[in-house]
């Protein structure tokens, strides 16, 4: 789907398309070495991410020193639209680039940014996110992993679970309970823990995608000594750090995957040829996709929101988008009790609030997406 943008935005698009045509990885490169986890970046993907960073295309809204070009909100929309049409990821370490580097840009010291941010953005190193614990999934207030200040170090004890890519990561960005006497939302802090540190134990376990696609891990900390310079932000402000970085991820990712989700729905509706789908869908899946496709049009489309960009034309972090991305794809997360298939209205005949121009077709996929890759890039 293409919106009608002004000449400056289309010039931005054309420059990015020229870059993609010259530097996009080939299917042969991707098939030679697959990404085995969300913190494993093979050589071809490392070259791709470095090229994006060096040319200001990794995070266009960032300043040049962090792999961007101070792009406007609408330019960033166009950027993600072109990536989505080619079914290619910017990075195969999504937590590192989308959450951890963003957090350190906002809350880290100059030394932390030098040591961690640029290497993560250039794929010189990879990072994992240590949030979930047994009994504390998305509820950060229930964290029990402790960090106690002892001289120039913090002593960490506890356990994390479902930590994507921890066995391949060079560093783990971990949320810990730093003040057990404070209100539960106020006693959380953030530490950077390098891999292989004494007292740390990473234990991978098989994922739902199969034994050869190990991404999830349990991570145990037993009297792990972390230097104070690896402390991120202010003491007991981990809640704010986590919310700001996760806000970035939630806003950016929807742009990357909205078109891709629509493609899956197009492939899996009852009216689509069976052989279009990447895997043969069940009749229930095809029926539910048809229902979702209609429900989506009952929601205010994302294209409406992009007409009302944030006050600042140049934004460093995506929380400034002032969009409502979840409105468009909320039906995908619903738990409706009925799988009834309702008539599907055609996208080409349904009245839309914005003028749409150009083709809805996607480009030839350079790197074919896999179900496990889609899962990893949505994990936190």
Short mmCIF file of C-alpha atoms in Angstrom, two decimals:
data_model
loop_
_atom_site.label_atom_id
_atom_site.label_comp_id
_atom_site.label_asym_id
_atom_site.label_seq_id
_atom_site.Cartn_x
_atom_site.Cartn_y
_atom_site.Cartn_z
CA UNK A 1 0.00 0.00 0.00
CA UNK A 2 1.32 3.43 -0.90
CA UNK A 3 0.12 6.80 0.35
CA UNK A 4 0.43 10.00 -1.63
CA UNK A 5 3.37 11.92 -0.10
CA UNK A 6 5.02 15.19 -1.09
CA UNK A 7 8.10 15.46 -3.29
CA UNK A 8 10.59 15.61 -0.42
CA UNK A 9 9.29 12.40 1.12
CA UNK A 10 9.26 10.63 -2.23
CA UNK A 11 12.86 11.76 -2.81
CA UNK A 12 13.72 10.21 0.56
CA UNK A 13 11.99 7.02 -0.55
CA UNK A 14 13.86 6.97 -3.86
CA UNK A 15 17.22 7.33 -2.12
CA UNK A 16 16.40 4.43 0.20
CA UNK A 17 15.16 2.27 -2.67
CA UNK A 18 18.44 2.90 -4.52
CA UNK A 19 20.33 1.76 -1.43
CA UNK A 20 18.18 -1.36 -1.12
CA UNK A 21 18.66 -2.26 -4.76
CA UNK A 22 22.43 -2.06 -4.30
CA UNK A 23 22.89 -3.64 -0.87
CA UNK A 24 19.98 -5.96 -0.13
CA UNK A 25 21.16 -9.46 0.88
CA UNK A 26 20.44 -12.24 -1.56
CA UNK A 27 18.50 -15.42 -0.89
CA UNK A 28 21.70 -17.39 -1.53
CA UNK A 29 23.50 -15.49 1.23
CA UNK A 30 20.67 -16.07 3.67
CA UNK A 31 20.33 -19.77 2.90
CA UNK A 32 24.06 -20.35 3.37
CA UNK A 33 23.83 -19.54 7.09
CA UNK A 34 20.55 -19.11 8.96
CA UNK A 35 20.05 -17.12 12.13
CA UNK A 36 19.79 -19.64 14.94
CA UNK A 37 18.52 -17.23 17.61
CA UNK A 38 17.49 -13.62 18.13
CA UNK A 39 21.02 -12.75 19.24
CA UNK A 40 22.89 -14.69 16.55
CA UNK A 41 23.83 -12.55 13.55
CA UNK A 42 25.58 -14.50 10.77
CA UNK A 43 28.16 -12.81 8.57
CA UNK A 44 25.80 -11.85 5.74
CA UNK A 45 23.34 -10.27 8.20
CA UNK A 46 26.20 -8.48 9.96
CA UNK A 47 27.34 -7.00 6.65
CA UNK A 48 23.77 -5.90 5.91
CA UNK A 49 23.31 -4.23 9.31
CA UNK A 50 26.69 -2.49 9.06
CA UNK A 51 25.76 -1.15 5.62
CA UNK A 52 22.49 0.20 7.02
CA UNK A 53 24.30 1.85 9.93
CA UNK A 54 27.12 3.34 7.88
CA UNK A 55 24.69 4.86 5.37
CA UNK A 56 22.27 6.24 7.96
CA UNK A 57 19.52 3.71 7.24
CA UNK A 58 19.53 1.52 10.35
CA UNK A 59 17.46 3.90 12.50
CA UNK A 60 16.63 6.85 10.22
CA UNK A 61 15.08 8.90 13.04
CA UNK A 62 18.31 8.79 15.02
CA UNK A 63 21.18 11.27 14.58
CA UNK A 64 24.03 10.20 12.27
CA UNK A 65 26.30 9.06 15.11
CA UNK A 66 23.74 6.37 15.95
CA UNK A 67 23.12 5.13 12.42
CA UNK A 68 20.43 7.60 11.39
CA UNK A 69 19.81 10.79 9.45
CA UNK A 70 17.34 12.73 11.64
CA UNK A 71 14.43 11.58 9.48
CA UNK A 72 10.97 12.99 10.04
CA UNK A 73 8.10 10.85 11.25
CA UNK A 74 6.59 10.51 7.78
CA UNK A 75 9.98 9.63 6.30
CA UNK A 76 10.32 6.88 8.87
CA UNK A 77 6.89 5.58 7.87
CA UNK A 78 8.06 5.39 4.25
CA UNK A 79 11.26 3.67 5.36
CA UNK A 80 9.38 0.89 7.13
CA UNK A 81 6.95 0.59 4.25
CA UNK A 82 9.81 -0.15 1.84
CA UNK A 83 11.43 -2.63 4.21
CA UNK A 84 8.12 -4.43 4.65
CA UNK A 85 7.53 -4.64 0.91
CA UNK A 86 10.85 -6.46 0.57
CA UNK A 87 10.25 -8.74 3.55
CA UNK A 88 13.66 -8.00 5.03
CA UNK A 89 14.60 -7.17 8.62
CA UNK A 90 16.93 -4.34 9.53
CA UNK A 91 18.51 -6.51 12.17
CA UNK A 92 18.38 -10.08 13.37
CA UNK A 93 19.03 -8.90 16.95
CA UNK A 94 15.72 -7.04 17.45
CA UNK A 95 15.92 -6.75 21.23
CA UNK A 96 19.43 -5.34 21.01
CA UNK A 97 18.70 -2.72 18.36
CA UNK A 98 15.07 -1.92 19.11
CA UNK A 99 15.05 -1.94 22.91
CA UNK A 100 18.48 -2.06 24.52
CA UNK A 101 20.34 0.40 22.29
CA UNK A 102 17.34 2.75 22.43
CA UNK A 103 17.35 2.59 26.24
CA UNK A 104 21.06 3.36 26.43
CA UNK A 105 20.71 6.30 24.05
CA UNK A 106 18.07 7.77 26.34
CA UNK A 107 19.40 6.76 29.76
CA UNK A 108 23.00 5.58 29.39
CA UNK A 109 26.21 7.45 30.08
CA UNK A 110 28.52 8.61 27.30
CA UNK A 111 30.86 5.72 28.11
CA UNK A 112 28.01 3.19 28.00
CA UNK A 113 26.93 4.55 24.63
CA UNK A 114 30.49 4.27 23.31
CA UNK A 115 31.02 0.78 24.71
CA UNK A 116 27.63 -0.75 23.96
CA UNK A 117 25.33 1.28 21.70
CA UNK A 118 27.40 1.66 18.54
CA UNK A 119 28.72 -1.95 18.66
CA UNK A 120 25.12 -3.23 19.05
CA UNK A 121 23.86 -1.05 16.21
CA UNK A 122 26.70 -2.17 13.94
CA UNK A 123 26.19 -5.84 14.92
CA UNK A 124 29.72 -6.05 16.30
CA UNK A 125 28.06 -7.49 19.41
CA UNK A 126 24.54 -8.69 20.22
CA UNK A 127 22.37 -8.19 23.29
CA UNK A 128 19.56 -10.04 25.07
CA UNK A 129 16.78 -8.70 27.29
CA UNK A 130 16.40 -10.17 30.78
CA UNK A 131 12.92 -9.31 32.01
CA UNK A 132 10.65 -12.32 32.54
CA UNK A 133 11.05 -14.49 35.64
CA UNK A 134 9.20 -17.50 37.02
CA UNK A 135 6.05 -15.86 38.35
CA UNK A 136 6.87 -12.48 36.79
CA UNK A 137 6.21 -12.30 33.08
CA UNK A 138 4.94 -8.99 31.76
CA UNK A 139 4.32 -7.83 35.35
CA UNK A 140 7.60 -6.08 36.13
CA UNK A 141 6.36 -5.17 39.59
CA UNK A 142 6.75 -8.84 40.59
CA UNK A 143 10.49 -9.04 39.85
CA UNK A 144 12.48 -10.95 42.48
CA UNK A 145 16.02 -11.05 41.06
CA UNK A 146 18.03 -8.93 43.52
CA UNK A 147 20.95 -6.54 43.05
CA UNK A 148 22.71 -5.33 46.19
CA UNK A 149 25.34 -2.57 46.17
CA UNK A 150 28.68 -3.69 47.58
CA UNK A 151 31.46 -1.15 47.13
CA UNK A 152 32.10 -0.56 43.42
CA UNK A 153 29.90 -3.48 42.37
CA UNK A 154 26.37 -4.82 42.45
CA UNK A 155 25.87 -8.42 43.58
CA UNK A 156 23.10 -10.10 41.58
CA UNK A 157 21.14 -13.20 42.62
CA UNK A 158 18.07 -14.65 40.96
CA UNK A 159 16.69 -16.20 37.79
CA UNK A 160 15.33 -15.08 34.43
CA UNK A 161 13.33 -17.21 32.01
CA UNK A 162 12.27 -17.03 28.34
CA UNK A 163 15.35 -14.89 27.70
CA UNK A 164 15.57 -14.90 23.90
CA UNK A 165 19.06 -15.34 22.49
CA UNK A 166 20.88 -15.24 25.83
CA UNK A 167 23.10 -18.18 24.82
CA UNK A 168 24.36 -16.21 21.79
CA UNK A 169 24.37 -12.69 23.25
CA UNK A 170 27.45 -10.78 24.32
CA UNK A 171 25.57 -8.85 27.00
CA UNK A 172 22.24 -9.12 28.84
CA UNK A 173 20.23 -6.02 29.72
CA UNK A 174 18.65 -7.14 32.99
CA UNK A 175 15.98 -5.65 35.25
CA UNK A 176 16.58 -6.29 38.94
CA UNK A 177 15.03 -5.51 42.31
CA UNK A 178 17.43 -2.94 43.80
CA UNK A 179 15.36 -1.78 46.78
CA UNK A 180 13.02 -4.39 48.30
CA UNK A 181 11.66 -1.82 50.78
CA UNK A 182 10.49 0.62 48.08
CA UNK A 183 7.06 0.44 46.43
CA UNK A 184 7.25 -2.39 43.91
CA UNK A 185 7.22 -0.06 40.89
CA UNK A 186 9.96 2.13 42.36
CA UNK A 187 12.54 -0.40 43.52
CA UNK A 188 13.67 -1.64 40.09
CA UNK A 189 16.97 -0.89 38.36
CA UNK A 190 18.79 -1.93 35.17
CA UNK A 191 22.21 -3.55 34.78
CA UNK A 192 24.31 -4.65 31.80
CA UNK A 193 25.78 -8.10 32.47
CA UNK A 194 28.40 -9.40 30.01
CA UNK A 195 28.16 -13.03 28.91
CA UNK A 196 30.48 -15.52 30.54
CA UNK A 197 30.61 -13.58 33.79
CA UNK A 198 31.43 -15.57 36.92
CA UNK A 199 28.28 -16.85 38.65
CA UNK A 200 26.10 -16.64 35.55
CA UNK A 201 24.59 -19.78 34.02
CA UNK A 202 22.65 -19.76 30.72
CA UNK A 203 20.56 -22.86 29.96
CA UNK A 204 18.84 -23.02 26.54
CA UNK A 205 15.65 -25.00 26.11
CA UNK A 206 13.82 -26.10 22.98
CA UNK A 207 11.21 -23.76 21.57
CA UNK A 208 7.84 -24.50 20.06
CA UNK A 209 9.43 -24.15 16.63
CA UNK A 210 11.51 -27.30 17.07
CA UNK A 211 14.67 -28.68 18.58
CA UNK A 212 16.84 -27.05 15.93
CA UNK A 213 15.48 -23.57 16.69
CA UNK A 214 16.64 -22.95 20.24
CA UNK A 215 16.07 -19.32 21.17
CA UNK A 216 14.68 -19.32 24.71
CA UNK A 217 16.82 -19.66 27.81
CA UNK A 218 16.79 -19.81 31.56
CA UNK A 219 19.47 -17.59 33.08
CA UNK A 220 20.66 -18.05 36.66
CA UNK A 221 22.66 -15.54 38.68
CA UNK A 222 24.52 -16.64 41.80
CA UNK A 223 26.51 -13.87 43.51
CA UNK A 224 27.30 -12.32 40.13
CA UNK A 225 29.49 -9.25 40.64
CA UNK A 226 28.66 -6.46 38.18
CA UNK A 227 30.77 -3.26 38.10
CA UNK A 228 28.90 -0.09 38.99
CA UNK A 229 29.71 1.43 35.58
CA UNK A 230 27.32 -1.14 34.08
CA UNK A 231 24.41 0.40 36.00
CA UNK A 232 21.95 2.12 33.62
CA UNK A 233 20.18 5.34 34.56
CA UNK A 234 19.43 6.38 38.13
CA UNK A 235 18.96 4.00 41.05
CA UNK A 236 15.43 2.57 41.27
CA UNK A 237 14.33 4.09 37.93
CA UNK A 238 14.27 0.82 36.01
CA UNK A 239 10.50 1.04 35.62
CA UNK A 240 10.85 4.28 33.66
CA UNK A 241 13.77 2.91 31.63
CA UNK A 242 11.82 -0.22 30.70
CA UNK A 243 8.65 1.65 29.79
CA UNK A 244 10.45 4.12 27.54
CA UNK A 245 12.37 1.45 25.65
CA UNK A 246 9.40 -0.90 25.28
CA UNK A 247 7.33 2.02 24.09
CA UNK A 248 9.84 2.48 21.28
CA UNK A 249 9.61 -1.18 20.31
CA UNK A 250 5.83 -1.28 20.32
CA UNK A 251 5.55 1.80 18.12
CA UNK A 252 8.25 0.88 15.62
CA UNK A 253 7.47 -2.79 15.13
CA UNK A 254 3.91 -2.29 13.98
CA UNK A 255 5.17 -0.30 10.99
CA UNK A 256 7.55 -3.10 10.05
CA UNK A 257 4.98 -5.87 10.22
CA UNK A 258 1.57 -4.37 9.43
CA UNK A 259 1.93 -4.98 5.70
CA UNK A 260 3.43 -8.40 6.33
CA UNK A 261 0.50 -9.40 8.53
CA UNK A 262 -1.86 -8.26 5.80
CA UNK A 263 0.01 -10.45 3.31
CA UNK A 264 -0.46 -13.49 5.53
CA UNK A 265 -4.16 -12.70 5.83
CA UNK A 266 -4.41 -12.27 2.06
CA UNK A 267 -2.76 -15.67 1.58
CA UNK A 268 -4.94 -17.42 4.15
CA UNK A 269 -8.45 -16.13 3.48
CA UNK A 270 -10.94 -18.57 1.88
CA UNK A 271 -10.84 -16.64 -1.41
CA UNK A 272 -7.05 -17.01 -1.76
CA UNK A 273 -5.55 -19.91 -3.72
CA UNK A 274 -4.25 -22.62 -1.38
CA UNK A 275 -0.83 -22.64 -3.03
CA UNK A 276 -0.26 -18.95 -2.23
CA UNK A 277 0.23 -19.63 1.45
CA UNK A 278 3.77 -20.31 2.73
CA UNK A 279 2.34 -23.29 4.65
CA UNK A 280 -1.04 -24.95 3.97
CA UNK A 281 -3.52 -23.28 6.37
CA UNK A 282 -6.31 -25.14 8.12
CA UNK A 283 -9.92 -24.32 7.35
CA UNK A 284 -10.18 -22.69 10.80
CA UNK A 285 -7.17 -20.48 10.05
CA UNK A 286 -8.55 -19.44 6.69
CA UNK A 287 -11.93 -18.64 8.24
CA UNK A 288 -10.45 -16.65 11.08
CA UNK A 289 -8.24 -14.66 8.69
CA UNK A 290 -11.33 -13.71 6.70
CA UNK A 291 -13.03 -12.54 9.89
CA UNK A 292 -9.96 -10.57 10.97
CA UNK A 293 -9.68 -8.96 7.56
CA UNK A 294 -13.19 -7.57 7.87
CA UNK A 295 -12.74 -6.51 11.51
CA UNK A 296 -9.64 -4.59 10.55
CA UNK A 297 -11.67 -2.30 8.32
CA UNK A 298 -13.95 -1.48 11.24
CA UNK A 299 -10.95 0.09 13.00
CA UNK A 300 -9.48 3.53 12.17
CA UNK A 301 -6.64 2.65 9.78
CA UNK A 302 -3.06 3.45 10.64
CA UNK A 303 -2.82 5.59 7.53
CA UNK A 304 -5.19 8.07 9.18
CA UNK A 305 -2.88 8.43 12.16
CA UNK A 306 0.13 9.14 9.98
CA UNK A 307 -1.63 12.29 8.77
CA UNK A 308 -1.27 13.67 12.28
CA UNK A 309 2.46 13.39 13.04
CA UNK A 310 4.09 14.52 16.24
CA UNK A 311 4.87 18.13 16.97
CA UNK A 312 8.59 17.62 16.41
CA UNK A 313 9.53 16.85 12.80
CA UNK A 314 12.74 15.14 13.88
CA UNK A 315 12.41 12.47 16.54
CA UNK A 316 15.07 10.37 18.19
CA UNK A 317 12.75 7.77 19.63
CA UNK A 318 9.52 6.45 18.27
CA UNK A 319 7.40 7.27 21.32
CA UNK A 320 7.17 10.74 19.71
CA UNK A 321 5.15 9.31 16.84
CA UNK A 322 1.88 10.07 18.67
CA UNK A 323 0.23 7.22 16.74
CA UNK A 324 -2.18 4.51 17.84
CA UNK A 325 -0.67 1.43 16.19
CA UNK A 326 -2.60 -1.11 18.23
CA UNK A 327 -5.93 0.17 16.90
CA UNK A 328 -5.31 -1.31 13.46
CA UNK A 329 -4.29 -4.80 14.49
CA UNK A 330 -6.20 -5.18 17.76
CA UNK A 331 -8.55 -7.71 16.13
CA UNK A 332 -5.60 -10.03 15.63
CA UNK A 333 -5.24 -10.33 19.38
CA UNK A 334 -8.92 -10.80 20.18
CA UNK A 335 -10.16 -14.03 21.68
CA UNK A 336 -13.57 -14.13 20.02
CA UNK A 337 -15.44 -17.29 20.90
CA UNK A 338 -16.85 -17.80 17.40
CA UNK A 339 -14.87 -18.67 14.28
CA UNK A 340 -17.73 -17.54 12.05
CA UNK A 341 -16.62 -16.32 8.64
CA UNK A 342 -18.21 -13.05 7.62
CA UNK A 343 -18.20 -11.67 4.07
CA UNK A 344 -14.86 -10.07 3.25
CA UNK A 345 -14.97 -6.56 1.85
CA UNK A 346 -12.38 -5.92 -0.82
CA UNK A 347 -9.62 -3.48 0.07
CA UNK A 348 -9.87 -2.06 -3.43
CA UNK A 349 -13.57 -1.17 -3.15
CA UNK A 350 -13.88 -0.20 0.51
CA UNK A 351 -13.98 3.53 1.11
CA UNK A 352 -10.80 4.70 2.79
CA UNK A 353 -10.17 7.94 4.71
CA UNK A 354 -6.97 8.65 2.78
CA UNK A 355 -6.11 8.55 -0.89
CA UNK A 356 -4.08 5.47 -1.73
CA UNK A 357 -1.93 5.35 -4.85
CA UNK A 358 0.36 2.78 -6.36
CA UNK A 359 0.44 -0.99 -6.25
CA UNK A 360 -0.39 -3.16 -3.26
CA UNK A 361 1.99 -5.85 -4.55
CA UNK A 362 5.16 -6.65 -2.65
CA UNK A 363 8.60 -6.90 -4.15
CA UNK A 364 10.30 -10.22 -4.68
CA UNK A 365 11.48 -11.44 -1.28
CA UNK A 366 15.25 -11.30 -1.04
CA UNK A 367 15.39 -13.25 2.22
CA UNK A 368 12.31 -15.47 2.60
CA UNK A 369 10.77 -14.98 6.08
CA UNK A 370 10.44 -17.99 8.34
CA UNK A 371 7.88 -18.62 11.11
CA UNK A 372 10.63 -18.76 13.72
CA UNK A 373 12.05 -15.43 12.53
CA UNK A 374 8.63 -13.81 12.82
CA UNK A 375 8.31 -15.20 16.34
CA UNK A 376 11.72 -13.97 17.41
CA UNK A 377 11.17 -10.47 16.12
CA UNK A 378 7.97 -10.19 18.13
CA UNK A 379 9.48 -11.51 21.35
CA UNK A 380 10.58 -9.42 24.28
#
